[in-house]
Amino acid sequence: MNFVFDIDDTLYDLMQPFIKAHEEMFADRASVDSTELFIISRKHSDVILEQKYRGLIPSEDAFFERVKRTYQEIGVAVSREETVRFEERYRFWQGHFDVFPFTKMLFDLCVQRKIPIAVLTNGESVCQRRKIHSLRLERWFAPERIFVSEEIGSRKPEVGAFLFVEKQLHYAPEDTWYVGDSYEADMPGAKEAGWHTIWFNHRHRACPDAVSLADIEMQNGWELLDMIREWTAD
């Protein structure tokens, strides 16, 4: 049994750096629930990343557009200069958070029981490698088991991203599970590759499909830890 994990909002709380930056920059101008604002941000981020990947938006405009559209949706206008400062604070706070507590225990368990694990994440190499270093994922993952979309030339939900990992690690698809928080990015490609899927839906989002592609949906990381502990017991 093999497990491959997403990073952003799967292994650590992606919302906290965003909310910290928001509180420093725009909280006095936006009376909105923090979780709601973060979900709006993620929606726009997914759209903009796809546009950037397809060459429809310049890379240097991507973060600006994400922040601008997020706050535009709640009726707050922000300048480009403000988004530059927002990004600086966002990146700062990203470097000051650790993985979820259950994540540490899960990966320690996998290492102890010699369960093969890997990471597959979307994003630019510089940004994702910075996160990987800040989260100290090297504690559990050898370099050859960490895959970043820009480096492998394919991004989720493209099936090629999953097949690349499968080929590099010699994984049998029927023995491989993908764990991710984003239904749209994580579930379709993994299923098309023939992998099993666990949707870590801790943001309690509604499934966009009438019939979910996830084999298992979990909203609590401790339940995920208990399940993998049970599955891999001697």
PDB file of C-alpha atoms in Angstrom:
ATOM      1  CA  MET A   1       0.000   0.000   0.000  1.00  0.00           C
ATOM      2  CA  ASN A   2       1.377   3.389  -1.084  1.00  0.00           C
ATOM      3  CA  PHE A   3       0.225   6.886  -0.122  1.00  0.00           C
ATOM      4  CA  VAL A   4       0.779  10.116  -2.041  1.00  0.00           C
ATOM      5  CA  PHE A   5      -0.167  13.431  -0.448  1.00  0.00           C
ATOM      6  CA  ASP A   6      -0.998  16.922  -1.601  1.00  0.00           C
ATOM      7  CA  ILE A   7       0.696  19.723   0.392  1.00  0.00           C
ATOM      8  CA  ASP A   8      -1.360  22.922   0.438  1.00  0.00           C
ATOM      9  CA  ASP A   9      -4.207  22.725   2.969  1.00  0.00           C
ATOM     10  CA  THR A  10      -3.698  18.970   3.238  1.00  0.00           C
ATOM     11  CA  LEU A  11      -0.506  18.778   5.291  1.00  0.00           C
ATOM     12  CA  TYR A  12      -0.751  22.226   6.886  1.00  0.00           C
ATOM     13  CA  ASP A  13      -3.368  24.915   7.469  1.00  0.00           C
ATOM     14  CA  LEU A  14      -3.106  27.122   4.380  1.00  0.00           C
ATOM     15  CA  MET A  15      -5.749  29.461   5.792  1.00  0.00           C
ATOM     16  CA  GLN A  16      -3.673  30.718   8.713  1.00  0.00           C
ATOM     17  CA  PRO A  17      -0.952  32.568   6.736  1.00  0.00           C
ATOM     18  CA  PHE A  18      -3.677  34.112   4.557  1.00  0.00           C
ATOM     19  CA  ILE A  19      -5.706  35.277   7.549  1.00  0.00           C
ATOM     20  CA  LYS A  20      -2.615  36.660   9.310  1.00  0.00           C
ATOM     21  CA  ALA A  21      -1.794  38.751   6.239  1.00  0.00           C
ATOM     22  CA  HIS A  22      -5.433  39.839   5.953  1.00  0.00           C
ATOM     23  CA  GLU A  23      -5.535  40.941   9.590  1.00  0.00           C
ATOM     24  CA  GLU A  24      -2.415  43.029   9.098  1.00  0.00           C
ATOM     25  CA  MET A  25      -3.495  44.597   5.824  1.00  0.00           C
ATOM     26  CA  PHE A  26      -7.240  44.769   5.265  1.00  0.00           C
ATOM     27  CA  ALA A  27      -9.183  43.702   8.359  1.00  0.00           C
ATOM     28  CA  ASP A  28     -10.245  47.276   9.097  1.00  0.00           C
ATOM     29  CA  ARG A  29     -11.779  47.551   5.611  1.00  0.00           C
ATOM     30  CA  ALA A  30     -13.522  44.181   5.317  1.00  0.00           C
ATOM     31  CA  SER A  31     -16.180  42.905   7.706  1.00  0.00           C
ATOM     32  CA  VAL A  32     -16.264  39.307   6.539  1.00  0.00           C
ATOM     33  CA  ASP A  33     -15.851  35.920   8.166  1.00  0.00           C
ATOM     34  CA  SER A  34     -12.234  34.778   7.859  1.00  0.00           C
ATOM     35  CA  THR A  35     -13.094  31.280   6.670  1.00  0.00           C
ATOM     36  CA  GLU A  36     -15.482  32.655   4.053  1.00  0.00           C
ATOM     37  CA  LEU A  37     -12.811  35.060   2.801  1.00  0.00           C
ATOM     38  CA  PHE A  38     -10.274  32.262   2.545  1.00  0.00           C
ATOM     39  CA  ILE A  39     -12.668  30.069   0.547  1.00  0.00           C
ATOM     40  CA  ILE A  40     -13.278  32.981  -1.836  1.00  0.00           C
ATOM     41  CA  SER A  41      -9.523  33.370  -2.190  1.00  0.00           C
ATOM     42  CA  ARG A  42      -9.060  29.677  -2.981  1.00  0.00           C
ATOM     43  CA  LYS A  43     -11.757  29.853  -5.657  1.00  0.00           C
ATOM     44  CA  HIS A  44     -10.034  32.722  -7.422  1.00  0.00           C
ATOM     45  CA  SER A  45      -6.618  31.150  -6.917  1.00  0.00           C
ATOM     46  CA  ASP A  46      -7.678  27.969  -8.735  1.00  0.00           C
ATOM     47  CA  VAL A  47      -9.038  29.981 -11.686  1.00  0.00           C
ATOM     48  CA  ILE A  48      -5.980  32.219 -11.928  1.00  0.00           C
ATOM     49  CA  LEU A  49      -3.513  29.354 -11.659  1.00  0.00           C
ATOM     50  CA  GLU A  50      -5.272  27.610 -14.543  1.00  0.00           C
ATOM     51  CA  GLN A  51      -5.171  30.804 -16.613  1.00  0.00           C
ATOM     52  CA  LYS A  52      -1.479  31.259 -15.840  1.00  0.00           C
ATOM     53  CA  TYR A  53      -0.739  27.654 -16.746  1.00  0.00           C
ATOM     54  CA  ARG A  54      -2.472  28.137 -20.108  1.00  0.00           C
ATOM     55  CA  GLY A  55      -0.563  31.356 -20.772  1.00  0.00           C
ATOM     56  CA  LEU A  56      -3.652  33.559 -20.440  1.00  0.00           C
ATOM     57  CA  ILE A  57      -2.263  35.623 -17.578  1.00  0.00           C
ATOM     58  CA  PRO A  58       1.391  36.640 -16.971  1.00  0.00           C
ATOM     59  CA  SER A  59       3.073  34.995 -14.018  1.00  0.00           C
ATOM     60  CA  GLU A  60       3.913  38.359 -12.478  1.00  0.00           C
ATOM     61  CA  ASP A  61       0.212  39.305 -12.422  1.00  0.00           C
ATOM     62  CA  ALA A  62      -1.111  36.093 -10.877  1.00  0.00           C
ATOM     63  CA  PHE A  63      -0.896  36.911  -7.172  1.00  0.00           C
ATOM     64  CA  PHE A  64      -2.119  40.463  -7.769  1.00  0.00           C
ATOM     65  CA  GLU A  65      -5.169  39.170  -9.627  1.00  0.00           C
ATOM     66  CA  ARG A  66      -5.907  36.607  -6.942  1.00  0.00           C
ATOM     67  CA  VAL A  67      -5.904  39.214  -4.153  1.00  0.00           C
ATOM     68  CA  LYS A  68      -7.671  41.865  -6.220  1.00  0.00           C
ATOM     69  CA  ARG A  69     -10.508  39.543  -7.251  1.00  0.00           C
ATOM     70  CA  THR A  70     -10.873  38.124  -3.749  1.00  0.00           C
ATOM     71  CA  TYR A  71     -11.402  41.518  -2.165  1.00  0.00           C
ATOM     72  CA  GLN A  72     -13.372  42.795  -5.133  1.00  0.00           C
ATOM     73  CA  GLU A  73     -15.937  40.093  -4.434  1.00  0.00           C
ATOM     74  CA  ILE A  74     -16.563  41.525  -0.958  1.00  0.00           C
ATOM     75  CA  GLY A  75     -16.595  45.115  -2.181  1.00  0.00           C
ATOM     76  CA  VAL A  76     -13.068  46.171  -1.215  1.00  0.00           C
ATOM     77  CA  ALA A  77     -10.707  47.763  -3.753  1.00  0.00           C
ATOM     78  CA  VAL A  78      -6.996  47.089  -3.261  1.00  0.00           C
ATOM     79  CA  SER A  79      -4.050  48.586  -5.111  1.00  0.00           C
ATOM     80  CA  ARG A  80      -1.183  46.716  -6.690  1.00  0.00           C
ATOM     81  CA  GLU A  81       1.179  48.160  -4.096  1.00  0.00           C
ATOM     82  CA  GLU A  82      -1.035  46.791  -1.343  1.00  0.00           C
ATOM     83  CA  THR A  83      -1.079  43.329  -2.905  1.00  0.00           C
ATOM     84  CA  VAL A  84       2.732  43.359  -3.042  1.00  0.00           C
ATOM     85  CA  ARG A  85       2.828  44.053   0.679  1.00  0.00           C
ATOM     86  CA  PHE A  86       0.115  41.440   1.258  1.00  0.00           C
ATOM     87  CA  GLU A  87       2.186  38.826  -0.562  1.00  0.00           C
ATOM     88  CA  GLU A  88       5.248  39.712   1.503  1.00  0.00           C
ATOM     89  CA  ARG A  89       3.323  39.170   4.730  1.00  0.00           C
ATOM     90  CA  TYR A  90       1.638  36.040   3.382  1.00  0.00           C
ATOM     91  CA  ARG A  91       5.001  34.499   2.469  1.00  0.00           C
ATOM     92  CA  PHE A  92       6.398  35.521   5.848  1.00  0.00           C
ATOM     93  CA  TRP A  93       3.628  33.761   7.742  1.00  0.00           C
ATOM     94  CA  GLN A  94       3.880  30.708   5.501  1.00  0.00           C
ATOM     95  CA  GLY A  95       7.393  30.275   6.860  1.00  0.00           C
ATOM     96  CA  HIS A  96       6.164  30.294  10.444  1.00  0.00           C
ATOM     97  CA  PHE A  97       3.674  27.434  10.432  1.00  0.00           C
ATOM     98  CA  ASP A  98       4.206  23.725  10.829  1.00  0.00           C
ATOM     99  CA  VAL A  99       2.281  20.735   9.522  1.00  0.00           C
ATOM    100  CA  PHE A 100      -0.943  19.715  11.255  1.00  0.00           C
ATOM    101  CA  PRO A 101      -0.284  17.802  14.526  1.00  0.00           C
ATOM    102  CA  PHE A 102      -1.963  14.689  13.132  1.00  0.00           C
ATOM    103  CA  THR A 103       0.289  14.923  10.068  1.00  0.00           C
ATOM    104  CA  LYS A 104       3.426  14.522  12.175  1.00  0.00           C
ATOM    105  CA  MET A 105       2.006  11.429  13.832  1.00  0.00           C
ATOM    106  CA  LEU A 106       0.838  10.015  10.515  1.00  0.00           C
ATOM    107  CA  PHE A 107       4.207  10.393   8.813  1.00  0.00           C
ATOM    108  CA  ASP A 108       6.081   9.095  11.861  1.00  0.00           C
ATOM    109  CA  LEU A 109       3.804   6.045  11.721  1.00  0.00           C
ATOM    110  CA  CYS A 110       4.482   5.527   8.015  1.00  0.00           C
ATOM    111  CA  VAL A 111       8.232   5.763   8.494  1.00  0.00           C
ATOM    112  CA  GLN A 112       8.095   3.391  11.464  1.00  0.00           C
ATOM    113  CA  ARG A 113       6.038   0.831   9.544  1.00  0.00           C
ATOM    114  CA  LYS A 114       7.971   1.349   6.298  1.00  0.00           C
ATOM    115  CA  ILE A 115       4.872   2.430   4.375  1.00  0.00           C
ATOM    116  CA  PRO A 116       5.882   4.091   1.071  1.00  0.00           C
ATOM    117  CA  ILE A 117       4.851   7.763   0.990  1.00  0.00           C
ATOM    118  CA  ALA A 118       5.369  10.596  -1.470  1.00  0.00           C
ATOM    119  CA  VAL A 119       4.199  14.146  -2.185  1.00  0.00           C
ATOM    120  CA  LEU A 120       2.640  15.546  -5.373  1.00  0.00           C
ATOM    121  CA  THR A 121       1.853  19.261  -5.333  1.00  0.00           C
ATOM    122  CA  ASN A 122       0.847  21.897  -7.854  1.00  0.00           C
ATOM    123  CA  GLY A 123       2.738  25.156  -8.065  1.00  0.00           C
ATOM    124  CA  GLU A 124       5.884  26.948  -9.096  1.00  0.00           C
ATOM    125  CA  SER A 125       9.108  25.296  -8.047  1.00  0.00           C
ATOM    126  CA  VAL A 126      10.449  28.268  -6.062  1.00  0.00           C
ATOM    127  CA  CYS A 127       7.268  28.716  -4.012  1.00  0.00           C
ATOM    128  CA  GLN A 128       6.647  25.047  -3.343  1.00  0.00           C
ATOM    129  CA  ARG A 129      10.247  24.279  -2.485  1.00  0.00           C
ATOM    130  CA  ARG A 130      10.166  27.141   0.013  1.00  0.00           C
ATOM    131  CA  LYS A 131       7.118  25.575   1.663  1.00  0.00           C
ATOM    132  CA  ILE A 132       8.684  22.121   1.645  1.00  0.00           C
ATOM    133  CA  HIS A 133      11.725  23.538   3.433  1.00  0.00           C
ATOM    134  CA  SER A 134       9.655  25.581   5.912  1.00  0.00           C
ATOM    135  CA  LEU A 135       7.508  22.565   6.780  1.00  0.00           C
ATOM    136  CA  ARG A 136      10.636  20.401   7.043  1.00  0.00           C
ATOM    137  CA  LEU A 137       9.082  17.674   4.960  1.00  0.00           C
ATOM    138  CA  GLU A 138      12.568  16.227   4.490  1.00  0.00           C
ATOM    139  CA  ARG A 139      12.002  14.692   7.924  1.00  0.00           C
ATOM    140  CA  TRP A 140       9.877  12.055   6.198  1.00  0.00           C
ATOM    141  CA  PHE A 141      10.347  12.340   2.426  1.00  0.00           C
ATOM    142  CA  ALA A 142      13.498  11.633   0.446  1.00  0.00           C
ATOM    143  CA  PRO A 143      14.082  14.200  -2.338  1.00  0.00           C
ATOM    144  CA  GLU A 144      13.122  11.700  -5.040  1.00  0.00           C
ATOM    145  CA  ARG A 145       9.688  11.314  -3.424  1.00  0.00           C
ATOM    146  CA  ILE A 146       8.724  14.992  -3.643  1.00  0.00           C
ATOM    147  CA  PHE A 147       7.099  16.061  -6.935  1.00  0.00           C
ATOM    148  CA  VAL A 148       6.255  19.656  -7.930  1.00  0.00           C
ATOM    149  CA  SER A 149       4.100  20.249 -11.007  1.00  0.00           C
ATOM    150  CA  GLU A 150       6.352  22.869 -12.616  1.00  0.00           C
ATOM    151  CA  GLU A 151       9.333  20.526 -12.331  1.00  0.00           C
ATOM    152  CA  ILE A 152       7.619  17.477 -13.824  1.00  0.00           C
ATOM    153  CA  GLY A 153       5.821  19.361 -16.615  1.00  0.00           C
ATOM    154  CA  SER A 154       2.304  18.308 -15.658  1.00  0.00           C
ATOM    155  CA  ARG A 155      -0.146  19.586 -13.072  1.00  0.00           C
ATOM    156  CA  LYS A 156      -3.152  18.207 -11.289  1.00  0.00           C
ATOM    157  CA  PRO A 157      -5.849  17.329 -12.288  1.00  0.00           C
ATOM    158  CA  GLU A 158      -4.037  16.184 -15.453  1.00  0.00           C
ATOM    159  CA  VAL A 159      -3.638  12.441 -15.282  1.00  0.00           C
ATOM    160  CA  GLY A 160      -0.062  12.836 -16.508  1.00  0.00           C
ATOM    161  CA  ALA A 161       1.011  14.251 -13.152  1.00  0.00           C
ATOM    162  CA  PHE A 162      -0.149  11.124 -11.357  1.00  0.00           C
ATOM    163  CA  LEU A 163       1.250   8.781 -13.990  1.00  0.00           C
ATOM    164  CA  PHE A 164       4.633  10.520 -13.730  1.00  0.00           C
ATOM    165  CA  VAL A 165       4.790   9.789 -10.001  1.00  0.00           C
ATOM    166  CA  GLU A 166       3.591   6.248 -10.557  1.00  0.00           C
ATOM    167  CA  LYS A 167       6.308   5.597 -13.132  1.00  0.00           C
ATOM    168  CA  GLN A 168       9.112   7.214 -11.127  1.00  0.00           C
ATOM    169  CA  LEU A 169       8.301   5.285  -7.966  1.00  0.00           C
ATOM    170  CA  HIS A 170       7.211   2.049  -9.650  1.00  0.00           C
ATOM    171  CA  TYR A 171       3.852   2.153  -7.892  1.00  0.00           C
ATOM    172  CA  ALA A 172       1.037  -0.184  -8.875  1.00  0.00           C
ATOM    173  CA  PRO A 173      -2.068   1.999  -9.304  1.00  0.00           C
ATOM    174  CA  GLU A 174      -4.345  -0.475  -7.551  1.00  0.00           C
ATOM    175  CA  ASP A 175      -2.113  -0.228  -4.453  1.00  0.00           C
ATOM    176  CA  THR A 176      -1.833   3.564  -4.447  1.00  0.00           C
ATOM    177  CA  TRP A 177      -3.919   6.108  -2.524  1.00  0.00           C
ATOM    178  CA  TYR A 178      -3.941   9.855  -3.134  1.00  0.00           C
ATOM    179  CA  VAL A 179      -4.853  12.181  -0.252  1.00  0.00           C
ATOM    180  CA  GLY A 180      -5.827  15.784  -1.057  1.00  0.00           C
ATOM    181  CA  ASP A 181      -8.087  18.596   0.070  1.00  0.00           C
ATOM    182  CA  SER A 182      -9.094  19.952  -3.354  1.00  0.00           C
ATOM    183  CA  TYR A 183     -11.772  17.830  -4.981  1.00  0.00           C
ATOM    184  CA  GLU A 184     -11.329  19.458  -8.401  1.00  0.00           C
ATOM    185  CA  ALA A 185      -7.537  19.281  -8.464  1.00  0.00           C
ATOM    186  CA  ASP A 186      -6.974  16.014  -6.637  1.00  0.00           C
ATOM    187  CA  MET A 187      -9.765  13.523  -7.197  1.00  0.00           C
ATOM    188  CA  PRO A 188     -10.377  13.381 -11.005  1.00  0.00           C
ATOM    189  CA  GLY A 189      -6.770  12.875 -12.101  1.00  0.00           C
ATOM    190  CA  ALA A 190      -5.994  10.319  -9.431  1.00  0.00           C
ATOM    191  CA  LYS A 191      -9.100   8.311 -10.327  1.00  0.00           C
ATOM    192  CA  GLU A 192      -8.269   8.483 -14.042  1.00  0.00           C
ATOM    193  CA  ALA A 193      -4.827   7.085 -13.216  1.00  0.00           C
ATOM    194  CA  GLY A 194      -6.516   4.151 -11.487  1.00  0.00           C
ATOM    195  CA  TRP A 195      -5.534   5.228  -7.980  1.00  0.00           C
ATOM    196  CA  HIS A 196      -7.711   5.133  -4.883  1.00  0.00           C
ATOM    197  CA  THR A 197      -8.688   8.527  -3.496  1.00  0.00           C
ATOM    198  CA  ILE A 198      -9.215  10.132  -0.100  1.00  0.00           C
ATOM    199  CA  TRP A 199     -10.792  13.573  -0.160  1.00  0.00           C
ATOM    200  CA  PHE A 200      -9.623  15.364   2.988  1.00  0.00           C
ATOM    201  CA  ASN A 201     -12.556  17.751   3.053  1.00  0.00           C
ATOM    202  CA  HIS A 202     -11.809  19.566   6.309  1.00  0.00           C
ATOM    203  CA  ARG A 203     -13.259  22.813   4.876  1.00  0.00           C
ATOM    204  CA  HIS A 204     -16.647  21.052   4.589  1.00  0.00           C
ATOM    205  CA  ARG A 205     -17.144  21.894   0.930  1.00  0.00           C
ATOM    206  CA  ALA A 206     -20.013  20.511  -1.106  1.00  0.00           C
ATOM    207  CA  CYS A 207     -18.995  17.942  -3.709  1.00  0.00           C
ATOM    208  CA  PRO A 208     -19.248  19.494  -7.197  1.00  0.00           C
ATOM    209  CA  ASP A 209     -20.244  16.162  -8.767  1.00  0.00           C
ATOM    210  CA  ALA A 210     -23.528  14.322  -8.336  1.00  0.00           C
ATOM    211  CA  VAL A 211     -21.531  11.178  -7.570  1.00  0.00           C
ATOM    212  CA  SER A 212     -18.240  11.736  -5.790  1.00  0.00           C
ATOM    213  CA  LEU A 213     -15.052  10.406  -7.334  1.00  0.00           C
ATOM    214  CA  ALA A 214     -13.536  10.045  -3.876  1.00  0.00           C
ATOM    215  CA  ASP A 215     -13.415   6.521  -2.518  1.00  0.00           C
ATOM    216  CA  ILE A 216     -13.381   7.981   0.979  1.00  0.00           C
ATOM    217  CA  GLU A 217     -14.264  11.461   2.229  1.00  0.00           C
ATOM    218  CA  MET A 218     -12.919  12.566   5.594  1.00  0.00           C
ATOM    219  CA  GLN A 219     -13.327  15.867   7.404  1.00  0.00           C
ATOM    220  CA  ASN A 220     -11.043  15.142  10.329  1.00  0.00           C
ATOM    221  CA  GLY A 221      -7.336  14.447  10.122  1.00  0.00           C
ATOM    222  CA  TRP A 222      -7.291  12.317  13.254  1.00  0.00           C
ATOM    223  CA  GLU A 223      -9.763   9.965  11.598  1.00  0.00           C
ATOM    224  CA  LEU A 224      -7.364   9.703   8.666  1.00  0.00           C
ATOM    225  CA  LEU A 225      -4.542   8.838  11.043  1.00  0.00           C
ATOM    226  CA  ASP A 226      -6.640   6.169  12.770  1.00  0.00           C
ATOM    227  CA  MET A 227      -7.718   4.673   9.454  1.00  0.00           C
ATOM    228  CA  ILE A 228      -4.186   4.353   8.090  1.00  0.00           C
ATOM    229  CA  ARG A 229      -2.971   3.004  11.423  1.00  0.00           C
ATOM    230  CA  GLU A 230      -5.666   0.314  11.243  1.00  0.00           C
ATOM    231  CA  TRP A 231      -5.024  -0.490   7.573  1.00  0.00           C
ATOM    232  CA  THR A 232      -1.285  -0.964   8.105  1.00  0.00           C
ATOM    233  CA  ALA A 233      -1.379  -2.832  11.399  1.00  0.00           C
ATOM    234  CA  ASP A 234       0.656  -6.026  11.492  1.00  0.00           C
TER     235      ASP A 234
END
